[in-house]
Coordinates of C-alpha atoms and ligand atoms in Angstrom, one line a residue:
M3 CA -18.9 10.2 -14.9
T4 CA -15.6 11.2 -16.3
Q5 CA -14.6 8.4 -18.6
D6 CA -16.2 5.0 -19.2
I7 CA -13.3 2.7 -17.5
H8 CA -15.3 -0.1 -18.8
A9 CA -14.7 0.7 -22.3
H10 CA -11.1 -0.7 -22.2
R11 CA -11.4 -4.1 -20.6
L12 CA -9.6 -7.5 -21.0
L13 CA -11.3 -10.9 -20.8
I14 CA -9.2 -13.8 -19.2
L15 CA -10.4 -17.2 -19.9
D16 CA -9.5 -19.5 -17.4
F17 CA -8.4 -23.0 -18.0
G18 CA -7.4 -23.9 -14.4
S19 CA -4.0 -22.7 -14.0
Q20 CA -2.8 -21.8 -10.4
Y21 CA -1.7 -18.5 -11.6
S22 CA -4.9 -17.3 -13.5
Q23 CA -5.7 -15.0 -10.7
L24 CA -2.1 -13.5 -11.1
I25 CA -2.9 -12.7 -14.6
A26 CA -6.0 -10.6 -13.7
R27 CA -3.9 -8.7 -11.0
R28 CA -1.2 -8.1 -13.4
V29 CA -3.7 -6.7 -16.0
R30 CA -5.4 -4.7 -13.3
E31 CA -2.0 -3.2 -12.0
L32 CA -1.5 -2.0 -15.7
G33 CA -4.6 0.4 -15.1
V34 CA -6.9 -1.9 -17.3
Y35 CA -10.1 -3.6 -16.0
C36 CA -10.3 -7.2 -16.8
E37 CA -12.3 -10.2 -15.4
M38 CA -11.6 -13.9 -15.4
R39 CA -14.2 -16.3 -16.7
A40 CA -14.4 -20.0 -17.2
F41 CA -13.0 -21.3 -20.5
D42 CA -16.4 -22.2 -21.5
I43 CA -18.0 -19.0 -21.5
S44 CA -20.9 -18.6 -23.9
D45 CA -20.5 -16.6 -27.1
D46 CA -23.2 -14.2 -26.0
D47 CA -21.2 -13.6 -22.7
I48 CA -18.2 -12.9 -24.8
R49 CA -19.9 -10.3 -27.0
A50 CA -21.6 -8.7 -24.0
F51 CA -18.5 -8.3 -22.2
N52 CA -16.9 -6.7 -25.3
P53 CA -13.2 -7.1 -24.4
K54 CA -10.4 -5.3 -26.3
G55 CA -8.3 -8.4 -25.8
I56 CA -8.4 -11.9 -24.6
I57 CA -5.8 -13.9 -22.7
L58 CA -6.0 -17.6 -22.4
S59 CA -4.5 -18.8 -19.2
G60 CA -2.5 -22.0 -18.4
G61 CA -4.0 -25.0 -17.1
P62 CA -3.4 -28.5 -15.8
E63 CA -4.7 -30.6 -18.7
T64 CA -3.1 -31.5 -21.9
V65 CA -4.5 -30.5 -25.4
T66 CA -3.5 -33.9 -26.6
A67 CA -6.2 -35.7 -24.8
A68 CA -9.7 -35.8 -26.3
G69 CA -12.1 -33.6 -24.6
S70 CA -9.6 -31.4 -22.8
P71 CA -10.8 -27.7 -22.5
R72 CA -10.7 -25.5 -25.9
A73 CA -11.2 -22.0 -26.2
P74 CA -14.6 -21.0 -27.9
E75 CA -14.0 -20.6 -31.6
L76 CA -15.3 -16.9 -31.2
V77 CA -12.1 -15.8 -29.5
F78 CA -10.3 -16.3 -32.8
T79 CA -13.1 -14.6 -35.1
L80 CA -13.8 -11.7 -32.7
G81 CA -11.2 -9.4 -34.3
V82 CA -9.4 -8.6 -31.2
P83 CA -5.8 -9.5 -30.0
V84 CA -5.5 -13.0 -28.2
L85 CA -2.5 -13.9 -26.0
G86 CA -2.3 -17.6 -25.1
I87 CA 0.0 -18.6 -22.0
C88 CA 1.2 -22.1 -21.8
Y89 CA -2.0 -24.2 -22.0
G90 CA -3.6 -21.2 -23.6
M91 CA -0.9 -21.1 -26.3
Q92 CA -0.9 -24.7 -26.8
T93 CA -4.7 -24.8 -27.5
M94 CA -4.4 -21.7 -29.6
A95 CA -1.8 -23.6 -31.8
Q96 CA -3.8 -26.7 -31.9
Q97 CA -7.2 -25.2 -32.7
L98 CA -5.7 -22.9 -35.7
G99 CA -4.2 -25.9 -37.4
G100 CA -0.7 -26.4 -35.7
Q101 CA 0.4 -29.5 -33.5
V102 CA 1.0 -30.2 -29.8
Q103 CA 3.0 -33.2 -28.5
S104 CA 3.6 -34.5 -25.0
S105 CA 7.4 -34.2 -24.5
P106 CA 9.6 -36.4 -22.5
V107 CA 11.3 -33.4 -21.3
H108 CA 9.5 -31.4 -18.7
E109 CA 10.6 -27.8 -17.9
F110 CA 9.8 -26.6 -14.6
G111 CA 11.2 -23.4 -13.1
Y112 CA 13.9 -21.2 -14.5
A113 CA 14.6 -21.1 -18.3
E114 CA 16.4 -18.8 -20.6
V115 CA 14.4 -17.9 -23.7
T116 CA 16.1 -16.7 -26.8
V117 CA 13.9 -14.1 -28.7
V118 CA 14.2 -15.1 -32.5
P119 CA 14.0 -12.1 -35.0
D120 CA 12.0 -12.8 -38.0
D121 CA 14.7 -12.6 -40.7
L122 CA 16.6 -15.5 -39.0
Q123 CA 13.8 -18.3 -39.7
A124 CA 12.2 -20.2 -42.5
T125 CA 8.6 -19.9 -41.4
N126 CA 8.8 -16.1 -42.1
N127 CA 5.5 -14.9 -43.0
S128 CA 7.0 -11.6 -43.9
A129 CA 5.8 -9.4 -41.0
G130 CA 8.3 -6.9 -42.1
T131 CA 10.1 -6.0 -39.0
S132 CA 12.8 -7.9 -36.9
H133 CA 11.1 -7.3 -33.6
D134 CA 7.9 -8.6 -33.1
A135 CA 5.2 -6.6 -31.5
L136 CA 5.1 -8.6 -28.1
F137 CA 8.9 -9.0 -27.4
G138 CA 10.1 -5.8 -29.0
T139 CA 13.4 -5.0 -27.9
L140 CA 12.8 -6.4 -24.4
A141 CA 16.0 -8.1 -23.1
D142 CA 17.4 -9.1 -19.7
R143 CA 20.8 -9.4 -21.8
L144 CA 22.2 -10.2 -25.1
D145 CA 23.7 -13.5 -26.3
A146 CA 26.9 -14.1 -28.3
S147 CA 25.1 -13.3 -31.5
G148 CA 23.4 -10.4 -30.3
R149 CA 20.0 -11.8 -29.8
S150 CA 17.9 -10.7 -26.8
V151 CA 17.7 -13.3 -24.0
L152 CA 14.9 -13.4 -21.1
D153 CA 14.9 -15.1 -17.8
V154 CA 11.6 -16.8 -17.7
W155 CA 9.7 -19.3 -15.5
M156 CA 8.3 -22.3 -17.2
S157 CA 6.0 -25.1 -16.1
H158 CA 4.9 -27.6 -18.8
G159 CA 5.4 -30.9 -20.3
D160 CA 3.7 -30.4 -23.4
K161 CA 4.9 -28.1 -26.4
V162 CA 3.9 -26.8 -29.8
V163 CA 5.8 -28.7 -32.4
E164 CA 4.2 -27.4 -35.5
L165 CA 2.9 -23.8 -36.2
A166 CA -0.5 -23.0 -37.2
P167 CA -0.5 -21.3 -40.8
G168 CA 0.2 -17.5 -40.3
F169 CA 2.4 -18.0 -37.3
R170 CA 6.0 -17.8 -36.9
I171 CA 8.5 -18.4 -34.2
T172 CA 9.2 -15.6 -31.8
A173 CA 11.3 -17.2 -29.0
A174 CA 13.2 -20.5 -28.2
T175 CA 14.9 -22.6 -25.6
P176 CA 17.2 -25.6 -26.4
S177 CA 14.3 -27.8 -25.4
C178 CA 11.5 -26.1 -26.6
P179 CA 12.2 -24.7 -30.0
I180 CA 8.7 -22.9 -30.4
A181 CA 8.8 -21.2 -26.9
A182 CA 6.9 -18.4 -28.3
M183 CA 4.9 -17.6 -31.5
A184 CA 3.1 -14.9 -33.4
D185 CA 0.7 -14.2 -35.9
E186 CA 0.8 -10.5 -35.9
A187 CA -1.5 -10.0 -39.0
R188 CA -4.2 -11.3 -36.6
D189 CA -2.6 -10.1 -33.4
F190 CA -2.4 -13.7 -32.0
Y191 CA 0.3 -14.4 -29.7
G192 CA 1.4 -17.3 -27.6
V193 CA 4.0 -17.8 -24.8
Q194 CA 4.9 -21.2 -23.4
F195 CA 6.4 -19.5 -20.4
H196 CA 4.5 -17.6 -17.7
P197 CA 4.8 -13.8 -17.9
E198 CA 2.3 -13.3 -14.9
V199 CA 4.8 -14.7 -12.4
T200 CA 7.6 -12.3 -10.7
H201 CA 10.2 -14.8 -11.5
T202 CA 9.7 -14.0 -15.3
V203 CA 11.9 -10.8 -14.7
L204 CA 10.2 -8.9 -17.6
G205 CA 7.0 -10.5 -17.5
G206 CA 5.4 -7.4 -16.5
A207 CA 6.8 -5.4 -19.3
L208 CA 5.7 -8.1 -21.8
L209 CA 2.2 -8.2 -20.4
Q210 CA 2.1 -4.3 -20.6
R211 CA 3.1 -4.5 -24.3
F212 CA 0.1 -6.7 -24.9
V213 CA -2.4 -4.9 -22.8
H214 CA -1.4 -1.4 -23.7
D215 CA 0.3 -1.4 -27.1
I216 CA -1.3 -4.4 -28.9
C217 CA -4.8 -4.1 -27.4
Q218 CA -4.6 -0.3 -27.5
T219 CA -6.1 0.2 -24.1
Q220 CA -5.5 3.0 -21.7
A221 CA -4.8 2.8 -18.1
L222 CA -8.2 4.2 -17.0
W223 CA -8.6 1.5 -14.0
T224 CA -7.0 3.9 -11.1
P225 CA -8.2 4.3 -7.7
E226 CA -9.8 7.6 -8.5
N227 CA -11.6 6.3 -11.6
I228 CA -12.8 3.3 -9.8
A229 CA -14.2 5.5 -7.1
D230 CA -15.9 7.8 -9.4
D231 CA -17.4 4.8 -11.5
A232 CA -18.7 2.9 -8.3
I233 CA -20.3 6.1 -7.3
S234 CA -22.3 6.4 -10.4
R235 CA -23.1 2.8 -10.4
V236 CA -24.3 2.9 -7.0
Q237 CA -26.5 6.1 -7.8
A238 CA -28.1 4.3 -10.8
Q239 CA -28.7 1.0 -8.7
V240 CA -30.5 2.7 -5.7
G241 CA -31.8 5.9 -7.1
T242 CA -33.5 7.7 -4.2
D243 CA -34.0 4.9 -2.0
Q244 CA -32.7 4.0 1.6
V245 CA -29.7 1.7 2.0
L246 CA -28.6 -0.1 4.9
L247 CA -24.9 -0.9 5.2
G248 CA -23.6 -3.6 7.3
L249 CA -20.6 -1.9 8.9
S250 CA -18.0 -3.8 10.8
G251 CA -15.2 -1.2 11.1
G252 CA -13.1 -3.5 9.1
V253 CA -11.3 -2.2 5.8
D254 CA -14.0 -3.3 3.4
S255 CA -17.1 -2.1 4.9
S256 CA -15.5 1.1 5.9
V257 CA -14.4 1.9 2.2
V258 CA -18.0 1.0 1.4
A259 CA -19.3 3.4 3.9
A260 CA -17.2 6.1 2.6
L261 CA -18.1 5.4 -0.9
L262 CA -21.8 5.3 -0.3
H263 CA -21.6 8.6 1.8
K264 CA -20.2 10.3 -1.3
A265 CA -22.6 8.6 -3.5
I266 CA -25.9 8.9 -1.8
G267 CA -25.2 11.0 1.2
D268 CA -28.0 10.7 4.0
Q269 CA -30.0 7.9 2.2
L270 CA -27.3 5.7 4.0
T271 CA -27.7 4.2 7.3
C272 CA -25.1 1.9 8.7
V273 CA -25.5 -1.0 11.1
F274 CA -22.7 -2.2 13.4
V275 CA -23.6 -5.5 14.9
D276 CA -22.1 -6.4 18.3
N277 CA -22.2 -10.2 17.8
G278 CA -20.3 -11.0 21.0
L279 CA -17.6 -12.5 18.8
L280 CA -15.7 -9.2 18.5
R281 CA -12.4 -8.5 19.9
K282 CA -11.6 -6.7 23.1
N283 CA -13.1 -3.3 23.2
E284 CA -14.0 -3.3 19.5
G285 CA -17.6 -2.2 19.7
D286 CA -16.7 1.0 21.4
Q287 CA -13.6 1.6 19.2
V288 CA -15.9 1.3 16.1
M289 CA -18.5 3.5 17.3
A290 CA -16.0 6.2 18.3
M291 CA -14.0 6.0 15.0
F292 CA -17.1 6.7 12.9
A293 CA -18.5 9.3 15.4
D294 CA -15.2 11.1 15.1
N295 CA -14.4 10.7 11.7
M296 CA -17.0 10.4 9.1
G297 CA -20.3 12.2 10.0
I298 CA -21.8 9.0 8.8
K299 CA -25.1 7.6 10.6
V300 CA -24.3 4.5 12.7
I301 CA -26.6 2.3 14.7
R302 CA -25.3 -0.1 16.9
A303 CA -27.1 -3.6 17.2
D304 CA -26.2 -5.4 20.4
A305 CA -27.0 -9.1 19.6
E306 CA -24.5 -11.1 21.6
D307 CA -27.2 -13.4 23.1
E308 CA -28.9 -14.0 19.9
F309 CA -25.6 -15.1 18.3
L310 CA -24.5 -17.3 21.2
M311 CA -27.8 -18.8 21.5
G312 CA -27.9 -19.7 17.8
L313 CA -24.6 -21.2 18.0
A314 CA -25.0 -23.3 21.2
G315 CA -24.5 -27.0 20.7
V316 CA -23.1 -26.5 17.1
A317 CA -19.6 -27.6 16.4
D318 CA -19.3 -28.0 12.5
P319 CA -17.5 -25.2 10.8
E320 CA -19.9 -24.7 7.9
A321 CA -23.0 -25.1 10.0
K322 CA -21.8 -22.1 12.4
R323 CA -20.8 -19.9 9.2
K324 CA -24.5 -20.5 8.2
I325 CA -25.8 -19.6 11.6
I326 CA -23.9 -16.3 11.7
G327 CA -24.6 -15.4 8.1
K328 CA -28.4 -15.9 8.7
T329 CA -28.4 -14.1 12.1
F330 CA -26.7 -11.2 10.5
I331 CA -29.4 -11.0 8.1
D332 CA -32.2 -11.4 10.5
I333 CA -30.6 -8.3 12.5
F334 CA -30.2 -6.4 9.3
D335 CA -33.9 -6.9 8.5
R336 CA -35.1 -6.0 11.8
E337 CA -33.0 -2.6 11.6
A338 CA -34.4 -2.2 8.0
A339 CA -38.0 -2.6 9.3
K340 CA -37.4 0.2 12.2
L341 CA -35.9 2.4 9.4
A342 CA -38.6 2.2 6.9
T343 CA -40.7 5.2 6.6
S344 CA -43.8 3.2 6.3
P345 CA -44.8 -0.5 5.6
D346 CA -45.2 0.4 2.0
H347 CA -41.8 1.7 1.5
P348 CA -39.4 -0.9 2.9
V349 CA -35.8 -0.5 2.9
K350 CA -34.8 -2.3 -0.4
W351 CA -31.0 -2.4 0.0
L352 CA -28.6 -4.0 1.9
A353 CA -24.9 -3.1 1.2
Q354 CA -21.9 -4.9 2.3
G355 CA -18.1 -5.0 1.9
T356 CA -17.9 -8.1 0.1
I357 CA -14.6 -8.3 -1.8
Y358 CA -13.5 -11.0 -4.5
P359 CA -11.6 -13.3 -2.3
D360 CA -15.1 -13.8 -0.2
V361 CA -16.7 -14.5 -3.5
I362 CA -14.0 -16.8 -5.2
E363 CA -13.7 -18.9 -1.9
S364 CA -17.5 -19.4 -1.3
A365 CA -17.4 -20.7 -5.0
A366 CA -19.7 -18.1 -6.0
S367 CA -17.5 -16.4 -8.8
K368 CA -18.6 -16.1 -12.2
T369 CA -16.4 -18.7 -13.4
G370 CA -18.2 -21.4 -11.2
K371 CA -15.3 -23.7 -11.5
A372 CA -13.9 -23.3 -7.9
H373 CA -14.5 -25.6 -5.1
V374 CA -16.2 -24.4 -1.9
I375 CA -13.3 -23.9 0.7
K376 CA -15.5 -22.2 3.2
S377 CA -18.7 -20.0 3.1
H378 CA -17.8 -16.6 3.7
H379 CA -20.8 -15.2 5.9
N380 CA -21.6 -12.6 3.7
V381 CA -21.6 -14.5 0.6
G382 CA -22.0 -18.4 0.8
G383 CA -23.4 -18.0 4.4
L384 CA -26.3 -15.8 3.2
P385 CA -30.0 -17.4 3.6
E386 CA -31.4 -18.4 0.3
H387 CA -34.4 -16.1 0.7
M388 CA -33.7 -12.2 1.4
A389 CA -35.9 -9.5 1.9
M390 CA -33.4 -6.8 0.7
Q391 CA -31.3 -6.9 -2.7
L392 CA -27.6 -6.5 -2.2
V393 CA -25.3 -3.5 -3.1
E394 CA -21.7 -4.6 -3.1
P395 CA -19.5 -2.0 -4.9
L396 CA -16.4 -4.0 -4.0
R397 CA -17.3 -7.6 -5.2
E398 CA -14.9 -7.5 -8.1
L399 CA -11.8 -6.0 -6.2
F400 CA -8.9 -7.7 -4.5
K401 CA -8.1 -6.3 -1.0
D402 CA -5.0 -4.3 -2.1
E403 CA -7.3 -2.5 -4.7
V404 CA -9.9 -1.8 -1.8
R405 CA -7.1 -0.2 0.1
K406 CA -5.9 2.2 -2.5
L407 CA -9.5 3.0 -3.1
G408 CA -9.9 3.8 0.6
V409 CA -6.9 6.0 0.5
A410 CA -8.3 7.7 -2.5
L411 CA -11.7 8.3 -0.8
G412 CA -9.7 10.0 1.9
L413 CA -9.8 7.5 4.7
P414 CA -7.2 7.5 7.4
E415 CA -4.2 5.2 6.9
D416 CA -4.5 3.3 9.9
M417 CA -8.0 2.3 9.0
V418 CA -7.2 1.3 5.7
Y419 CA -4.2 -0.8 6.6
R420 CA -5.8 -2.7 9.7
H421 CA -5.6 -6.5 9.5
P422 CA -8.8 -7.9 8.2
F423 CA -11.2 -9.3 11.0
P424 CA -13.7 -11.9 9.5
G425 CA -17.4 -11.2 10.1
P426 CA -17.9 -14.5 12.1
G427 CA -15.0 -13.1 14.2
L428 CA -14.1 -15.2 17.0
G429 CA -16.7 -17.7 16.1
V430 CA -14.4 -19.3 13.6
R431 CA -11.6 -18.7 15.8
I432 CA -12.9 -20.9 18.7
L433 CA -12.7 -24.5 17.3
G434 CA -16.1 -26.4 17.7
E435 CA -18.7 -25.2 20.0
V436 CA -18.6 -21.7 20.7
K437 CA -19.2 -20.6 24.4
K438 CA -19.0 -17.0 25.9
E439 CA -16.3 -18.4 28.4
Y440 CA -14.0 -19.5 25.4
A441 CA -14.9 -16.0 23.8
D442 CA -13.8 -14.0 26.9
L443 CA -10.4 -15.9 27.2
L444 CA -9.6 -15.7 23.7
R445 CA -10.3 -11.8 23.6
E446 CA -7.8 -11.5 26.5
A447 CA -5.0 -13.6 24.7
D448 CA -5.7 -11.9 21.3
A449 CA -5.3 -8.5 23.1
I450 CA -1.9 -9.5 24.4
F451 CA -0.6 -10.8 21.1
I452 CA -1.7 -7.6 19.1
E453 CA -0.3 -5.5 21.7
E454 CA 3.1 -7.1 21.5
L455 CA 3.0 -7.3 17.7
R456 CA 2.4 -3.4 17.5
R457 CA 5.1 -2.8 20.3
S458 CA 7.5 -4.6 18.4
G459 CA 6.8 -3.1 15.0
W460 CA 5.7 -6.5 13.6
Y461 CA 2.0 -5.6 13.2
A462 CA 2.6 -3.8 10.0
K463 CA 5.1 -6.4 8.8
T464 CA 2.2 -8.9 8.9
S465 CA -0.7 -8.8 7.1
Q466 CA -3.1 -10.8 9.5
A467 CA -2.5 -11.9 13.0
F468 CA -4.7 -13.5 15.7
V469 CA -5.0 -16.0 18.4
V470 CA -6.9 -19.3 18.1
F471 CA -8.9 -21.0 21.0
L472 CA -8.4 -24.9 21.0
P473 CA -10.9 -26.7 23.0
V474 CA -8.5 -29.1 24.6
K475 CA -6.9 -28.8 28.0
S476 CA -3.3 -29.5 28.9
V477 CA -1.3 -29.6 32.1
G478 CA 0.8 -27.0 33.3
V479 CA 2.7 -26.1 36.6
V480 CA 2.4 -22.5 37.9
G481 CA 3.7 -21.4 41.4
D482 CA 4.5 -25.2 42.1
A483 CA 0.7 -25.9 41.6
R484 CA -0.8 -27.9 38.8
R485 CA -2.8 -26.1 36.3
Y486 CA -5.1 -27.9 33.8
S487 CA -6.4 -25.5 31.4
W488 CA -7.1 -24.6 27.7
V489 CA -4.6 -24.3 24.8
V490 CA -4.3 -21.5 22.3
S491 CA -2.5 -21.1 19.0
L492 CA -0.9 -18.0 17.5
R493 CA -1.5 -17.4 13.9
A494 CA 0.1 -14.7 12.1
V495 CA 0.6 -14.6 8.0
E496 CA 2.1 -12.5 5.4
T497 CA 0.1 -12.2 2.1
I498 CA -0.8 -9.5 -0.3
D499 CA -4.3 -10.6 -1.4
F500 CA -5.2 -13.4 1.2
M501 CA -5.6 -15.9 -1.5
T502 CA -2.3 -17.3 -0.7
A503 CA -0.2 -16.6 2.6
R504 CA 3.0 -17.4 4.3
W505 CA 3.3 -17.9 8.0
A506 CA 5.1 -15.1 9.4
H507 CA 8.7 -15.7 10.6
L508 CA 8.3 -14.0 14.0
P509 CA 11.3 -13.6 16.2
Y510 CA 11.5 -16.2 18.9
E511 CA 12.1 -13.5 21.4
L512 CA 8.6 -12.2 20.5
L513 CA 7.0 -15.3 20.6
E514 CA 8.5 -16.1 24.1
K515 CA 7.2 -12.9 25.4
V516 CA 3.7 -13.3 23.9
S517 CA 3.5 -16.8 25.2
N518 CA 4.8 -15.8 28.8
R519 CA 2.4 -13.0 29.1
I520 CA -0.6 -15.1 27.9
I521 CA 0.0 -17.9 30.4
N522 CA 1.0 -15.7 33.2
E523 CA -1.8 -13.1 32.9
I524 CA -4.6 -15.4 31.8
S525 CA -5.4 -18.2 34.3
G526 CA -7.5 -20.1 32.1
I527 CA -5.0 -20.8 29.5
S528 CA -1.9 -23.2 30.3
R529 CA -0.2 -23.6 26.8
V530 CA 0.7 -21.5 23.6
A531 CA 1.3 -23.0 20.2
Y532 CA 2.5 -21.3 17.1
D533 CA 0.9 -22.0 13.6
V534 CA 3.5 -22.7 11.2
S535 CA 1.2 -23.6 8.1
S536 CA 1.0 -21.6 5.0
K537 CA -1.9 -21.3 2.4
P538 CA -2.2 -23.4 0.7
P539 CA -2.5 -26.2 1.9
A540 CA -3.9 -24.8 5.1
T541 CA -6.3 -21.5 5.0
I542 CA -5.7 -18.6 7.3
E543 CA -8.5 -19.2 9.7
W544 CA -8.7 -22.3 11.3
E545 CA -12.2 -22.9 10.4
Ligands
ATP7 N1 -20.0 -6.9 13.1 C1 -20.6 -6.6 11.9 N2 -21.7 -5.7 11.8 C2 -22.1 -5.3 10.5 N3 -21.7 -6.0 9.4 C3 -20.6 -6.6 9.4 C4 -20.1 -7.2 10.7 N4 -18.9 -7.7 10.5 C5 -19.1 -8.0 9.1 N5 -20.0 -7.5 8.5 C6 -20.5 -7.2 7.0 O1 -19.6 -8.3 6.3 C7 -18.9 -7.9 5.2 C8 -17.7 -8.8 5.2 O2 -17.0 -8.9 6.3 P1 -15.3 -8.7 6.2 O3 -14.6 -9.2 7.4 O4 -14.8 -9.5 5.1 O5 -15.2 -7.3 5.6 P2 -14.7 -6.0 6.6 O6 -15.0 -6.4 8.0 O7 -15.5 -4.8 6.0 O8 -13.2 -5.8 6.3 P3 -12.1 -6.6 6.9 O9 -11.8 -7.7 5.8 O10 -11.0 -5.5 6.9 O11 -12.4 -7.1 8.3 C9 -18.4 -6.4 5.9 O12 -17.9 -5.6 4.9 C10 -19.8 -6.1 6.5 O13 -20.5 -5.5 5.5
XMP8 O1 -15.9 -11.4 6.3 C1 -15.4 -12.7 6.5 N1 -16.3 -13.5 6.5 C2 -16.0 -14.8 6.6 O2 -16.6 -15.7 6.5 C3 -14.4 -15.1 6.5 N2 -13.9 -16.3 6.4 C4 -12.5 -16.0 6.4 N3 -12.3 -14.8 6.3 C5 -11.2 -13.8 6.0 O3 -10.9 -14.1 4.6 C6 -9.3 -14.2 4.5 C7 -8.9 -15.6 3.9 O4 -9.2 -16.6 4.9 P1 -9.1 -17.9 4.9 O5 -7.8 -18.3 4.3 O6 -9.3 -18.7 6.2 O7 -10.2 -18.6 3.9 C8 -8.8 -14.0 6.0 O8 -8.4 -12.6 6.0 C9 -10.0 -14.4 6.9 O9 -10.0 -13.7 8.2 C10 -13.4 -14.3 6.2 N4 -14.1 -12.9 6.3
LIG9 N1 1.1 -24.3 -17.0 C1 0.5 -25.0 -18.0 O1 -0.3 -24.4 -18.6 C2 0.7 -26.5 -18.4 C3 0.1 -26.8 -19.7 C4 0.1 -28.4 -19.9 N2 -0.7 -28.9 -19.1 C5 1.6 -28.7 -20.1 O2 1.8 -29.6 -19.3 O3 2.4 -28.4 -20.9
MG10 MG1 -14.0 -7.7 9.0

């Protein structure tokens, strides 16, 4: 391995802010590995993580209430720099001897903060320079007296009203005189605003100063290094054993295939499951893509009947997800048994393209504080007892990081930038009970939508698009005759990380064309709707 990219890592303690994920993304964009953990992480886990710095996130609670979350004391005695953001700043101030008050004036949204040089204030702890280490000379502009002004984004009701010993004020707004604080001797910093959101214009630069300069980290978390690191970790994990990879032809498992192919060569066998819930012609396309492109062993397991039989009569989304998750594993087990060289040498490892959003939405993240939104078939939908152990080299990565990794591994761009397609496939896009008749109609409608998106240039402008089958019938009139048949909804979203998403504002002309084609070309569909829900509060898939 080239360099130990995990030697330079930051720990983010999550107090429940909506933006905790964003902090993690910003730090990783700066090329530094980080993980987000619950605020009540154990001292042993902090030591084992061995961070070069710690960031305390914002949070919905108030430090003025008894029993509200606090940072572990170890955070302040470990000897590494600490940055508190909003709630994180407030709890740092209070835990170290300052005071926080709930204020009648709430600040939500845009604010201007003025950076306060240390020679202008009474609470000076004689740090010696007029620019503190966090703000430095950052400025969106200067005020009349030449002081730096930053455009920031705030979201708070409480504020620090008395500094802890050793701290000085480093920025202020008219309604929040302690908008930032620093104890440079101990490298403790607090900001009341949110540098992690894009509305804080110089937020990225500020985080960079903390992450690189104050925590003294190097930008080692690059796609090339991530690939090298993942390759050596997989080699250490599986040794000379055989590995079976669940390959869907989607972005994540294709990236894992390329990675494992590099790491363990022909110890890798991929199994592509045709579960009868794939899109039109998808099975043949995936087999062709891998046969042509990569020189990787791929077995196709045709299991339409098995999935459809398992799902017959089941309408509950979570129950469907669990059945699909278990059926996948049954098939992987069966294929593994065929591959084993002898019954004494079973295939021990099952690789999957699981990524971070799959984990967090199934509430299986290490912070363990999230609610179950839906059980992704490959995480929360897995059966309790599994014969094979998991190899999941992308488990900590966001989608866009996976894509960059795919490009670094030499995968073709059109493979890496495909829209994702969930493992349960049409099984969660047919609402309620799944039937082959519905799947066949949905496949045709979906193919028309995707074809028109590509033709109009909108495929690349949306992050995910598909059609959903609604098991309700509606009346139409075609050629003067009555039609009473099924309804579908189009869904298209824009998102970077699939954690939040905005419905795509597709042109009316395009929607009209798709709707006309679907109703005219598919006699079993009488009506087309367009889903205008964003995530949150909706989710991308309907189930
Ligand atoms: N049809 C399938 N056959 C085999 N494995 C599958 C299939 N569908 C999903 N999987 C497994 O489940 C994992 C999660 O599926 P998911 O759809 O999130 O990822 P993906 O298909 O690899 O990528 P994408 O998100 O771009 O669709 C896959 O990475 C793969 O390991
Ligand atoms: O492999 C998968 N197995 C699943 O069980 C699953 N459920 C949702 N998704 C995909 O995850 C992203 C977020 O979807 P939601 O907003 O619907 O949770 C979207 O990209 C969804 O398509 C899944 N992928
Ligand atoms: N965004 C935050 O972290 C808010 C902190 C705290 N709940 C307040 O209102 O001040
Ligand atoms: Mg997929």
